[in-house]
Amino acid sequence: MKPIVVHKGKVAGMDRVNVDTDQIIPKQFLKRVERTGFGQFLFFDWRFKKDGSENEEFELNQPENRDATILAAGQNFGCGSSREHAPWALQDYGFKVIIAPSFADIFYNNCLKNGILPVTLDEKDVQYVIKESQAADYKCTIDLQRQIICDDSGFQRIFDIDPYWKEMLINGWDEIDVTLKYNKHITEFEKQHRL
Amino acid sequence: MGARTIFEKIWDDHAVIQERGKPNLLYIDLHLVHEVTSPQAFEGLRLKGRKVRRPDLTYATMDHNVPTENRFSISDEIAKKQMDTLVENCKEFGITLADLNSPEQGIVHVIGPELGLTQPGKTIVCGDSHTSTHGAFGALAFGIGTSEVEHVLATQTLWQAKPKTMKVNVDGKLGPGVTAKDVIMAIIGKYGVNFGTGFVIEYTGQVIRNMSMEERMTICNMSIEAGAKAGLISPDEKTFEYLRGKKHVPDGEDFDRAVEEWKALATDDGAEYDRIVEIDGSKIVPQVTWGTNPSMCVPVTKAVPSPDDFETEGEKRAVQQALEYMGLTPDTPIEDIEIQHVFIGSCTNSRLSDLQAAAKIVEGKKVAPGVRAMVVPGSQNVKEIAEQEGLDQIFIEAGFEWRDSGCSMCLGMNPDTVPEGERCASTSNRNFEGRQGKGARTHLVSPPMAAAAAIYGKFVDIRKLEKEPVGQE
């Protein structure tokens, strides 16, 4: 996993609530056996028209949102299916940070395992970021070490993250390697655990 | 130790590492695997030269992609590759697989309980969000992503932050024609698609006690549609009777001993929850979704709402967008909505009792002209028993298609999809945009409601039909 410490990037706003993983990556693209190459299918049914051309009304197709690396969206982002193809697609497309008032549990975990930073902010702060992101060059900076998100015009908020995940993300550690250090504990547990 | 909930008991029994301020390392008793969310996990193991720690606690099947007719001639090459990959992975890593040739094959959340792999007190995971289904047995069961699948394969554990607890107490008595599906839909309709986020829900109350195990599975199955980490129900005599004699359940004295242990799992009197929700079951009526998430539902007696009925700008916009996608106008009575497809199946509603309830409505009738109706049993075992009971003939004579088991039209990864702009009365769990096919319009309902929609070509309140409707007496 690639470490994430400080990230500054352009923000794309998506003012929609309950964006589900079926929208993030529709099911017809789940049949691949690789982890890579999903970015082209991100938000496929929203992003493209029937004839395959881009739907210019869709948020990510708007000029000010091109090349964004931070996505700001409404509450309960990533709800529904557990498909990790959703964060794979977001990451492959170029997103490194997702900001929302709340996330679905499985999606949130899936992001952490892939080095995508989910940032939970108050509804009104997310609304502020989404509104500001309509400016073509609006950028935010996320400092994971200090747990701060800010922009160039004085907006600054502290966000919460579990210290365990913070450490994993900053170091880009392989979680299985970390767990295998507890191999003795697991083996001991198995001896006394009745199935 | 003070009074504990069943969730807390299971959690404490499985915490390998509990350090302050850290997620706990939780031991996993059963890992269910399917073809769609596992290939990258096995590949990860191979890249690092890792083994599967406990193949004996791992069980695989194929369900998401499988064709439900002519199941051995898979025309979709990419889907076939995914299934072949699962076969190879299970062989390489020594995991039992119920493939298309196996009589045990079926939807992973249907076969787990059927085979007795699902048992009270177990921690159960699967790379599928509807793993919450298994909570009906008093297990702590939740869906995980592919990285977590790999982690469990390699270590048989997961790092988990302890969720909060919520009790959803459903008291009273369900009226005729009201099913478990209506209960869980009504709860989500009232409290929304994320009221469970961060919580494990325990369902209690007379309505839940009166339910069969299959009905309880329907309830727990849709916990994820409320955003919950898991849903569970304290085990009781019904749980034990269901499990008695199942393939992977101990027998004889071992069974009696297991039952004693399972009994001790039930939530203690006086145990506290972080949140309690009270529902009056007698007020619930058959539900139909009109929108693009499961909380967008109303009683069948009502009409499609208007964006003006909602408070916030965000809600109004979401409702407007849903109505446009669904091709519905506000104030249209639900019973005026015509459908072109009916799907009876999915991990929510494809068990024997679901098919029986639907068959009761269908018997002696014909599917309405212009409607394509399909029954997809949840497992090959369900299919076989249903055929022994003659349910297949009832459906076929009425004009339904009778298929082999799989996830099928619930998510349309196989050829079973709904064409753009057409409407489907579906017993599945998600009415998201494009779920059953690009542009497909899904209305979630119970099995008898779906059966009635097939016969009438539109939604009808099954309580008005002359035959005695299903329900708790």
CSV table of C-alpha atoms in Angstrom, one decimal, chain B:
chain,number,residue,atom,x,y,z
B,1,MET,CA,-19.3,-9.7,34.4
B,2,GLY,CA,-22.5,-7.7,34.2
B,3,ALA,CA,-25.5,-8.3,31.9
B,4,ARG,CA,-24.4,-8.6,28.3
B,5,THR,CA,-26.1,-8.6,24.9
B,6,ILE,CA,-25.6,-11.6,22.6
B,7,PHE,CA,-23.3,-9.4,20.5
B,8,GLU,CA,-21.1,-8.6,23.4
B,9,LYS,CA,-20.8,-12.3,24.4
B,10,ILE,CA,-19.8,-13.3,20.9
B,11,TRP,CA,-17.4,-10.4,20.6
B,12,ASP,CA,-15.7,-11.2,23.9
B,13,ASP,CA,-15.4,-14.9,23.0
B,14,HIS,CA,-13.6,-14.1,19.7
B,15,ALA,CA,-11.2,-11.2,20.7
B,16,VAL,CA,-7.7,-12.5,20.2
B,17,ILE,CA,-6.2,-9.1,21.0
B,18,GLN,CA,-8.0,-6.4,23.0
B,19,GLU,CA,-5.8,-3.4,23.6
B,20,ARG,CA,-7.1,0.0,24.6
B,21,GLY,CA,-7.6,2.5,21.8
B,22,LYS,CA,-7.1,-0.1,19.1
B,23,PRO,CA,-9.4,-2.2,17.0
B,24,ASN,CA,-9.7,-5.7,18.3
B,25,LEU,CA,-8.2,-8.7,16.5
B,26,LEU,CA,-11.3,-10.9,16.1
B,27,TYR,CA,-11.1,-14.6,15.3
B,28,ILE,CA,-13.3,-15.8,12.5
B,29,ASP,CA,-15.1,-19.2,12.8
B,30,LEU,CA,-16.5,-19.4,9.3
B,31,HIS,CA,-15.4,-17.8,6.0
B,32,LEU,CA,-17.7,-18.2,3.1
B,33,VAL,CA,-16.2,-17.5,-0.3
B,34,HIS,CA,-17.8,-16.9,-3.8
B,35,GLU,CA,-16.4,-16.2,-7.3
B,36,VAL,CA,-16.8,-12.5,-7.6
B,37,THR,CA,-15.0,-11.0,-4.5
B,38,SER,CA,-12.3,-13.7,-4.1
B,39,PRO,CA,-10.0,-13.9,-7.1
B,40,GLN,CA,-7.9,-10.8,-6.2
B,41,ALA,CA,-7.6,-12.1,-2.6
B,42,PHE,CA,-6.2,-15.5,-3.7
B,43,GLU,CA,-3.9,-13.7,-6.1
B,44,GLY,CA,-2.6,-11.6,-3.2
B,45,LEU,CA,-1.8,-14.8,-1.3
B,46,ARG,CA,0.1,-16.2,-4.2
B,47,LEU,CA,2.1,-13.0,-4.7
B,48,LYS,CA,3.3,-13.1,-1.1
B,49,GLY,CA,3.7,-16.9,-1.0
B,50,ARG,CA,1.1,-17.2,1.8
B,51,LYS,CA,-1.2,-20.1,2.6
B,52,VAL,CA,-4.8,-20.3,3.7
B,53,ARG,CA,-4.5,-20.7,7.5
B,54,ARG,CA,-7.7,-22.7,8.0
B,55,PRO,CA,-9.1,-24.2,4.9
B,56,ASP,CA,-11.3,-26.3,7.2
B,57,LEU,CA,-13.1,-23.1,8.3
B,58,THR,CA,-13.5,-21.9,4.7
B,59,TYR,CA,-16.3,-23.0,2.4
B,60,ALA,CA,-16.8,-21.8,-1.2
B,61,THR,CA,-19.6,-21.8,-3.7
B,62,MET,CA,-20.4,-20.0,-7.0
B,63,ASP,CA,-23.6,-18.0,-7.1
B,64,HIS,CA,-23.3,-14.4,-8.4
B,65,ASN,CA,-22.4,-15.2,-12.0
B,66,VAL,CA,-24.0,-18.6,-12.6
B,67,PRO,CA,-26.5,-19.0,-15.4
B,68,THR,CA,-29.9,-20.2,-14.1
B,69,GLU,CA,-30.8,-22.1,-17.2
B,70,ASN,CA,-28.5,-24.3,-19.3
B,71,ARG,CA,-26.1,-23.8,-16.4
B,72,PHE,CA,-23.2,-25.7,-18.0
B,73,SER,CA,-23.1,-23.7,-21.2
B,74,ILE,CA,-21.7,-20.4,-20.0
B,75,SER,CA,-21.7,-18.0,-22.9
B,76,ASP,CA,-20.1,-15.1,-20.9
B,77,GLU,CA,-16.4,-15.8,-21.3
B,78,ILE,CA,-15.4,-13.4,-18.5
B,79,ALA,CA,-17.9,-14.9,-16.1
B,80,LYS,CA,-16.7,-18.3,-17.0
B,81,LYS,CA,-13.1,-17.3,-16.3
B,82,GLN,CA,-14.1,-16.0,-12.9
B,83,MET,CA,-15.8,-19.4,-12.0
B,84,ASP,CA,-12.9,-21.4,-13.4
B,85,THR,CA,-10.6,-19.2,-11.3
B,86,LEU,CA,-12.5,-20.1,-8.2
B,87,VAL,CA,-12.3,-23.8,-9.0
B,88,GLU,CA,-8.5,-23.5,-9.5
B,89,ASN,CA,-8.1,-21.4,-6.3
B,90,CYS,CA,-10.0,-23.9,-4.2
B,91,LYS,CA,-8.0,-26.7,-5.5
B,92,GLU,CA,-4.7,-25.0,-5.0
B,93,PHE,CA,-5.5,-23.9,-1.4
B,94,GLY,CA,-7.5,-26.9,-0.3
B,95,ILE,CA,-10.9,-25.3,0.1
B,96,THR,CA,-14.2,-27.2,-0.2
B,97,LEU,CA,-16.2,-25.9,-3.1
B,98,ALA,CA,-19.8,-26.4,-4.0
B,99,ASP,CA,-19.6,-25.9,-7.8
B,100,LEU,CA,-22.3,-26.2,-10.4
B,101,ASN,CA,-22.1,-30.0,-10.2
B,102,SER,CA,-22.7,-30.0,-6.5
B,103,PRO,CA,-26.2,-30.6,-5.0
B,104,GLU,CA,-25.0,-28.2,-2.2
B,105,GLN,CA,-24.6,-25.3,-4.7
B,106,GLY,CA,-26.7,-22.2,-4.1
B,107,ILE,CA,-26.7,-18.6,-3.0
B,108,VAL,CA,-24.0,-18.5,-0.3
B,109,HIS,CA,-26.4,-17.1,2.3
B,110,VAL,CA,-29.0,-19.8,1.6
B,111,ILE,CA,-26.6,-22.8,1.8
B,112,GLY,CA,-24.7,-21.7,4.9
B,113,PRO,CA,-27.7,-22.3,7.1
B,114,GLU,CA,-29.0,-25.2,5.0
B,115,LEU,CA,-25.8,-27.1,5.6
B,116,GLY,CA,-25.6,-26.2,9.2
B,117,LEU,CA,-22.3,-24.3,8.7
B,118,THR,CA,-24.1,-21.3,10.2
B,119,GLN,CA,-24.5,-21.8,13.9
B,120,PRO,CA,-25.2,-19.7,17.0
B,121,GLY,CA,-22.2,-17.9,18.5
B,122,LYS,CA,-20.0,-18.1,15.5
B,123,THR,CA,-18.3,-15.2,13.8
B,124,ILE,CA,-19.0,-15.5,10.1
B,125,VAL,CA,-17.7,-13.4,7.2
B,126,CYS,CA,-18.0,-13.4,3.5
B,127,GLY,CA,-17.1,-11.0,0.7
B,128,ASP,CA,-20.7,-10.0,0.4
B,129,SER,CA,-22.7,-7.4,2.2
B,130,HIS,CA,-25.7,-9.7,2.8
B,131,THR,CA,-23.7,-11.9,5.1
B,132,SER,CA,-25.8,-10.3,7.8
B,133,THR,CA,-28.4,-13.0,6.9
B,134,HIS,CA,-26.6,-15.5,9.1
B,135,GLY,CA,-27.3,-13.4,12.2
B,136,ALA,CA,-30.8,-15.0,12.3
B,137,PHE,CA,-29.1,-17.9,14.1
B,138,GLY,CA,-27.5,-15.8,16.8
B,139,ALA,CA,-24.2,-15.5,14.9
B,140,LEU,CA,-22.1,-12.4,14.4
B,141,ALA,CA,-22.0,-12.2,10.6
B,142,PHE,CA,-20.9,-9.4,8.4
B,143,GLY,CA,-19.8,-8.6,4.9
B,144,ILE,CA,-16.2,-7.7,4.1
B,145,GLY,CA,-14.2,-6.4,1.1
B,146,THR,CA,-11.7,-8.4,-0.9
B,147,SER,CA,-8.6,-7.1,1.1
B,148,GLU,CA,-10.4,-8.4,4.2
B,149,VAL,CA,-11.1,-11.7,2.4
B,150,GLU,CA,-7.4,-12.1,1.8
B,151,HIS,CA,-6.7,-11.1,5.4
B,152,VAL,CA,-9.0,-13.8,6.8
B,153,LEU,CA,-7.7,-16.4,4.4
B,154,ALA,CA,-4.1,-15.7,5.6
B,155,THR,CA,-4.8,-15.2,9.3
B,156,GLN,CA,-8.4,-16.3,10.1
B,157,THR,CA,-8.8,-13.0,11.9
B,158,LEU,CA,-9.8,-9.4,11.2
B,159,TRP,CA,-9.0,-6.1,13.0
B,160,GLN,CA,-12.4,-4.6,13.9
B,161,ALA,CA,-13.4,-1.6,15.8
B,162,LYS,CA,-16.2,-2.6,18.2
B,163,PRO,CA,-19.6,-1.4,16.9
B,164,LYS,CA,-22.3,0.1,19.0
B,165,THR,CA,-25.4,-1.9,19.9
B,166,MET,CA,-29.0,-1.2,18.9
B,167,LYS,CA,-32.1,-3.1,19.8
B,168,VAL,CA,-35.0,-3.0,17.3
B,169,ASN,CA,-37.9,-4.4,19.2
B,170,VAL,CA,-40.9,-5.4,17.1
B,171,ASP,CA,-43.9,-6.1,19.3
B,172,GLY,CA,-47.5,-6.9,18.6
B,173,LYS,CA,-48.8,-9.3,16.0
B,174,LEU,CA,-48.5,-9.1,12.2
B,175,GLY,CA,-51.8,-8.9,10.3
B,176,PRO,CA,-52.7,-11.4,7.5
B,177,GLY,CA,-50.7,-10.9,4.3
B,178,VAL,CA,-47.8,-9.1,6.2
B,179,THR,CA,-44.5,-10.9,5.9
B,180,ALA,CA,-41.0,-10.5,7.3
B,181,LYS,CA,-40.0,-8.6,4.2
B,182,ASP,CA,-42.7,-6.0,4.9
B,183,VAL,CA,-41.4,-5.7,8.5
B,184,ILE,CA,-37.8,-5.0,7.6
B,185,MET,CA,-38.9,-2.7,4.7
B,186,ALA,CA,-41.2,-0.7,7.0
B,187,ILE,CA,-38.4,-0.3,9.5
B,188,ILE,CA,-36.0,1.0,6.8
B,189,GLY,CA,-38.7,3.1,5.3
B,190,LYS,CA,-39.3,4.8,8.6
B,191,TYR,CA,-35.7,5.2,9.8
B,192,GLY,CA,-33.7,5.4,6.6
B,193,VAL,CA,-30.8,3.7,4.8
B,194,ASN,CA,-28.2,4.7,7.3
B,195,PHE,CA,-29.8,4.6,10.7
B,196,GLY,CA,-27.8,1.4,11.5
B,197,THR,CA,-24.4,2.7,10.4
B,198,GLY,CA,-21.9,1.9,13.2
B,199,PHE,CA,-24.3,-0.4,15.0
B,200,VAL,CA,-25.0,-4.1,15.3
B,201,ILE,CA,-28.8,-4.5,15.4
B,202,GLU,CA,-30.4,-7.1,17.6
B,203,TYR,CA,-34.0,-7.8,16.7
B,204,THR,CA,-36.3,-8.7,19.6
B,205,GLY,CA,-40.0,-8.7,20.4
B,206,GLN,CA,-43.0,-10.9,19.9
B,207,VAL,CA,-43.1,-10.5,16.1
B,208,ILE,CA,-39.5,-11.8,15.8
B,209,ARG,CA,-40.1,-14.6,18.3
B,210,ASN,CA,-43.1,-15.8,16.2
B,211,MET,CA,-41.1,-15.8,13.0
B,212,SER,CA,-39.7,-19.0,11.5
B,213,MET,CA,-36.0,-19.2,10.9
B,214,GLU,CA,-36.4,-18.4,7.2
B,215,GLU,CA,-38.4,-15.3,8.1
B,216,ARG,CA,-35.7,-14.2,10.6
B,217,MET,CA,-33.1,-14.6,7.8
B,218,THR,CA,-35.1,-12.2,5.7
B,219,ILE,CA,-35.1,-9.7,8.5
B,220,CYS,CA,-31.3,-10.0,9.2
B,221,ASN,CA,-30.5,-10.1,5.5
B,222,MET,CA,-31.6,-6.5,5.0
B,223,SER,CA,-29.8,-5.1,8.1
B,224,ILE,CA,-27.2,-3.9,5.7
B,225,GLU,CA,-29.8,-1.9,3.8
B,226,ALA,CA,-30.1,0.1,7.1
B,227,GLY,CA,-26.3,0.5,7.0
B,228,ALA,CA,-25.8,-1.8,10.0
B,229,LYS,CA,-22.6,-3.7,10.6
B,230,ALA,CA,-24.7,-6.8,11.3
B,231,GLY,CA,-28.1,-7.9,12.4
B,232,LEU,CA,-28.8,-10.7,14.8
B,233,ILE,CA,-31.4,-12.5,16.8
B,234,SER,CA,-30.9,-14.4,20.1
B,235,PRO,CA,-31.3,-18.2,19.4
B,236,ASP,CA,-34.2,-20.1,20.8
B,237,GLU,CA,-36.0,-23.5,20.4
B,238,LYS,CA,-36.8,-22.7,16.7
B,239,THR,CA,-33.1,-22.1,16.0
B,240,PHE,CA,-32.1,-25.4,17.6
B,241,GLU,CA,-34.9,-27.3,15.9
B,242,TYR,CA,-33.9,-25.9,12.5
B,243,LEU,CA,-30.3,-26.9,13.0
B,244,ARG,CA,-30.9,-30.4,14.4
B,245,GLY,CA,-29.7,-33.0,11.9
B,246,LYS,CA,-28.1,-30.5,9.5
B,247,LYS,CA,-24.9,-31.8,7.8
B,248,HIS,CA,-22.3,-29.8,9.7
B,249,VAL,CA,-24.2,-29.6,13.1
B,250,PRO,CA,-23.0,-32.0,15.8
B,251,ASP,CA,-25.4,-34.9,16.6
B,252,GLY,CA,-26.4,-37.0,19.6
B,253,GLU,CA,-24.9,-35.8,22.9
B,254,ASP,CA,-22.7,-33.3,21.2
B,255,PHE,CA,-25.8,-31.6,19.8
B,256,ASP,CA,-27.4,-31.4,23.3
B,257,ARG,CA,-24.2,-30.0,24.7
B,258,ALA,CA,-24.1,-27.4,21.8
B,259,VAL,CA,-27.7,-26.4,22.5
B,260,GLU,CA,-26.8,-25.7,26.2
B,261,GLU,CA,-24.0,-23.5,25.0
B,262,TRP,CA,-26.2,-21.8,22.5
B,263,LYS,CA,-28.9,-21.1,25.0
B,264,ALA,CA,-26.3,-19.2,27.1
B,265,LEU,CA,-25.7,-16.8,24.2
B,266,ALA,CA,-29.1,-15.1,24.4
B,267,THR,CA,-29.0,-11.5,25.6
B,268,ASP,CA,-29.1,-11.3,29.4
B,269,ASP,CA,-32.0,-9.6,31.1
B,270,GLY,CA,-31.0,-6.0,31.9
B,271,ALA,CA,-28.3,-5.8,29.2
B,272,GLU,CA,-28.0,-2.3,27.9
B,273,TYR,CA,-28.0,-1.0,24.3
B,274,ASP,CA,-26.6,2.2,22.9
B,275,ARG,CA,-29.9,2.8,21.1
B,276,ILE,CA,-33.4,1.2,21.3
B,277,VAL,CA,-36.1,1.5,18.6
B,278,GLU,CA,-39.6,0.3,19.2
B,279,ILE,CA,-41.9,-0.9,16.4
B,280,ASP,CA,-45.5,-1.8,16.5
B,281,GLY,CA,-45.8,-4.8,14.3
B,282,SER,CA,-49.6,-4.8,14.1
B,283,LYS,CA,-49.5,-1.5,12.3
B,284,ILE,CA,-47.3,-2.8,9.4
B,285,VAL,CA,-48.9,-3.4,6.0
B,286,PRO,CA,-47.5,-4.8,2.8
B,287,GLN,CA,-44.8,-2.5,1.5
B,288,VAL,CA,-43.7,-1.5,-2.1
B,289,THR,CA,-40.6,0.6,-3.0
B,290,TRP,CA,-41.2,3.5,-5.4
B,291,GLY,CA,-37.6,4.9,-5.5
B,292,THR,CA,-34.0,4.0,-5.9
B,293,ASN,CA,-33.0,2.9,-2.4
B,294,PRO,CA,-34.8,0.6,0.1
B,295,SER,CA,-36.0,3.4,2.4
B,296,MET,CA,-38.0,4.8,-0.5
B,297,CYS,CA,-41.0,2.6,0.2
B,298,VAL,CA,-44.7,3.1,1.2
B,299,PRO,CA,-47.6,0.8,2.1
B,300,VAL,CA,-49.3,-0.7,-1.0
B,301,THR,CA,-52.4,1.3,0.0
B,302,LYS,CA,-50.6,4.6,-0.5
B,303,ALA,CA,-49.4,6.6,-3.5
B,304,VAL,CA,-46.0,7.7,-4.9
B,305,PRO,CA,-44.8,10.7,-2.8
B,306,SER,CA,-43.8,14.1,-4.1
B,307,PRO,CA,-40.5,15.9,-3.5
B,308,ASP,CA,-42.6,18.5,-1.7
B,309,ASP,CA,-43.4,15.9,1.0
B,310,PHE,CA,-39.7,16.0,2.1
B,311,GLU,CA,-38.0,18.6,4.3
B,312,THR,CA,-34.4,19.2,3.2
B,313,GLU,CA,-33.2,20.3,-0.2
B,314,GLY,CA,-31.0,17.2,-0.4
B,315,GLU,CA,-34.0,14.9,0.2
B,316,LYS,CA,-36.1,16.8,-2.3
B,317,ARG,CA,-33.4,16.5,-4.9
B,318,ALA,CA,-32.9,12.8,-4.2
B,319,VAL,CA,-36.6,12.1,-4.5
B,320,GLN,CA,-36.9,14.1,-7.7
B,321,GLN,CA,-33.9,12.1,-9.2
B,322,ALA,CA,-35.5,8.8,-8.1
B,323,LEU,CA,-38.8,9.6,-9.6
B,324,GLU,CA,-37.2,10.6,-12.9
B,325,TYR,CA,-35.3,7.3,-13.0
B,326,MET,CA,-38.3,5.3,-12.0
B,327,GLY,CA,-40.6,7.1,-14.5
B,328,LEU,CA,-43.2,7.8,-11.8
B,329,THR,CA,-45.3,10.9,-11.1
B,330,PRO,CA,-46.2,12.0,-7.6
B,331,ASP,CA,-49.6,10.9,-6.2
B,332,THR,CA,-49.8,7.8,-8.5
B,333,PRO,CA,-51.5,5.1,-6.4
B,334,ILE,CA,-49.1,2.2,-5.9
B,335,GLU,CA,-51.9,-0.2,-7.1
B,336,ASP,CA,-52.0,1.6,-10.5
B,337,ILE,CA,-48.3,0.8,-11.2
B,338,GLU,CA,-48.0,-1.8,-14.0
B,339,ILE,CA,-45.1,-4.1,-14.1
B,340,GLN,CA,-43.5,-6.1,-16.9
B,341,HIS,CA,-41.2,-8.5,-14.9
B,342,VAL,CA,-41.4,-10.5,-11.7
B,343,PHE,CA,-38.4,-11.9,-10.0
B,344,ILE,CA,-38.9,-14.3,-7.1
B,345,GLY,CA,-35.5,-15.1,-5.7
B,346,SER,CA,-32.3,-13.7,-4.0
B,347,CYS,CA,-30.7,-14.3,-0.6
B,348,THR,CA,-33.6,-12.3,0.9
B,349,ASN,CA,-36.5,-14.3,-0.4
B,350,SER,CA,-35.7,-17.6,-2.2
B,351,ARG,CA,-36.1,-20.2,0.5
B,352,LEU,CA,-38.8,-22.9,0.6
B,353,SER,CA,-41.3,-20.9,2.6
B,354,ASP,CA,-40.9,-17.9,0.3
B,355,LEU,CA,-41.7,-20.1,-2.7
B,356,GLN,CA,-44.6,-21.7,-0.8
B,357,ALA,CA,-46.1,-18.3,0.0
B,358,ALA,CA,-45.8,-17.2,-3.6
B,359,ALA,CA,-47.2,-20.5,-5.0
B,360,LYS,CA,-50.3,-20.1,-2.8
B,361,ILE,CA,-51.1,-16.9,-4.6
B,362,VAL,CA,-50.3,-18.3,-8.0
B,363,GLU,CA,-52.0,-21.7,-7.8
B,364,GLY,CA,-54.7,-22.1,-10.5
B,365,LYS,CA,-54.0,-18.6,-12.0
B,366,LYS,CA,-52.1,-17.3,-15.0
B,367,VAL,CA,-49.4,-14.7,-15.3
B,368,ALA,CA,-50.9,-11.6,-16.9
B,369,PRO,CA,-50.2,-11.0,-20.6
B,370,GLY,CA,-47.0,-9.1,-21.2
B,371,VAL,CA,-45.5,-10.1,-17.9
B,372,ARG,CA,-42.3,-12.2,-17.7
B,373,ALA,CA,-42.1,-13.9,-14.4
B,374,MET,CA,-39.3,-16.0,-13.0
B,375,VAL,CA,-38.7,-18.1,-9.9
B,376,VAL,CA,-35.1,-18.7,-9.0
B,377,PRO,CA,-34.7,-21.0,-5.9
B,378,GLY,CA,-32.0,-20.0,-3.5
B,379,SER,CA,-30.2,-23.3,-3.7
B,380,GLN,CA,-30.3,-26.6,-5.6
B,381,ASN,CA,-31.6,-28.1,-2.4
B,382,VAL,CA,-34.5,-25.7,-2.1
B,383,LYS,CA,-35.2,-26.4,-5.8
B,384,GLU,CA,-35.3,-30.1,-5.2
B,385,ILE,CA,-37.6,-29.9,-2.2
B,386,ALA,CA,-39.9,-27.5,-4.0
B,387,GLU,CA,-40.1,-29.9,-6.9
B,388,GLN,CA,-41.0,-32.8,-4.5
B,389,GLU,CA,-43.8,-30.6,-3.2
B,390,GLY,CA,-45.0,-29.8,-6.8
B,391,LEU,CA,-44.3,-26.1,-6.5
B,392,ASP,CA,-42.5,-26.0,-9.8
B,393,GLN,CA,-45.6,-27.3,-11.6
B,394,ILE,CA,-47.8,-24.6,-10.0
B,395,PHE,CA,-45.4,-21.9,-11.2
B,396,ILE,CA,-44.8,-23.4,-14.6
B,397,GLU,CA,-48.6,-23.9,-15.2
B,398,ALA,CA,-49.2,-20.3,-14.3
B,399,GLY,CA,-46.6,-19.2,-16.8
B,400,PHE,CA,-43.6,-18.6,-14.6
B,401,GLU,CA,-40.1,-19.7,-15.6
B,402,TRP,CA,-38.6,-22.2,-13.1
B,403,ARG,CA,-34.8,-21.9,-12.9
B,404,ASP,CA,-31.7,-23.3,-11.3
B,405,SER,CA,-30.3,-21.5,-8.2
B,406,GLY,CA,-28.1,-18.4,-8.1
B,407,CYS,CA,-28.2,-14.7,-7.4
B,408,SER,CA,-29.7,-14.1,-10.8
B,409,MET,CA,-31.8,-11.0,-11.4
B,410,CYS,CA,-31.1,-9.6,-8.0
B,411,LEU,CA,-28.0,-8.0,-9.5
B,412,GLY,CA,-28.1,-9.2,-13.1
B,413,MET,CA,-24.5,-10.3,-13.3
B,414,ASN,CA,-25.6,-13.4,-15.3
B,415,PRO,CA,-28.0,-13.1,-18.3
B,416,ASP,CA,-31.1,-12.6,-16.1
B,417,THR,CA,-31.6,-8.8,-16.4
B,418,VAL,CA,-34.5,-6.3,-16.8
B,419,PRO,CA,-34.4,-4.2,-20.0
B,420,GLU,CA,-34.1,-0.5,-19.8
B,421,GLY,CA,-37.2,1.4,-18.8
B,422,GLU,CA,-39.1,-1.7,-17.8
B,423,ARG,CA,-40.5,-2.4,-14.3
B,424,CYS,CA,-39.8,-5.4,-12.1
B,425,ALA,CA,-41.6,-6.5,-9.0
B,426,SER,CA,-38.7,-8.1,-7.2
B,427,THR,CA,-38.3,-10.0,-3.9
B,428,SER,CA,-34.6,-9.0,-3.8
B,429,ASN,CA,-33.0,-6.4,-1.5
B,430,ARG,CA,-31.8,-3.5,-3.6
B,431,ASN,CA,-33.7,-1.1,-5.9
B,432,PHE,CA,-30.6,0.9,-6.8
B,433,GLU,CA,-30.3,2.5,-10.2
B,434,GLY,CA,-29.2,-0.1,-12.7
B,435,ARG,CA,-29.1,-2.9,-10.2
B,436,GLN,CA,-31.2,-5.3,-12.3
B,437,GLY,CA,-30.0,-4.0,-15.6
B,438,LYS,CA,-29.1,-0.6,-17.0
B,439,GLY,CA,-32.2,1.6,-16.7
B,440,ALA,CA,-34.2,-1.2,-15.1
B,441,ARG,CA,-36.8,0.0,-12.6
B,442,THR,CA,-37.0,-2.2,-9.5
B,443,HIS,CA,-39.8,-2.3,-7.0
B,444,LEU,CA,-39.0,-4.4,-3.9
B,445,VAL,CA,-41.8,-6.5,-2.4
B,446,SER,CA,-42.5,-9.7,-0.5
B,447,PRO,CA,-42.9,-13.0,-2.3
B,448,PRO,CA,-46.7,-13.1,-2.2
B,449,MET,CA,-46.8,-9.5,-3.3
B,450,ALA,CA,-44.5,-10.3,-6.2
B,451,ALA,CA,-46.7,-13.4,-7.1
B,452,ALA,CA,-49.8,-11.3,-7.1
B,453,ALA,CA,-48.2,-8.6,-9.3
B,454,ALA,CA,-47.4,-11.3,-11.8
B,455,ILE,CA,-51.0,-12.5,-11.9
B,456,TYR,CA,-52.5,-9.0,-12.1
B,457,GLY,CA,-49.8,-7.2,-14.1
B,458,LYS,CA,-49.7,-4.5,-11.4
B,459,PHE,CA,-49.3,-4.2,-7.7
B,460,VAL,CA,-52.3,-5.4,-5.6
B,461,ASP,CA,-52.8,-5.4,-1.9
B,462,ILE,CA,-52.7,-9.2,-1.3
B,463,ARG,CA,-54.9,-8.7,1.7
B,464,LYS,CA,-57.8,-8.2,-0.7
B,465,LEU,CA,-57.4,-11.4,-2.5
B,466,GLU,CA,-60.0,-14.0,-1.7
B,467,LYS,CA,-57.6,-16.8,-0.6
B,468,GLU,CA,-56.4,-16.8,2.9
B,469,PRO,CA,-53.2,-14.7,2.9
B,470,VAL,CA,-50.0,-15.7,4.7
B,471,GLY,CA,-49.1,-14.1,7.9
B,472,GLN,CA,-48.7,-14.7,11.7
B,473,GLU,CA,-51.7,-16.1,13.4
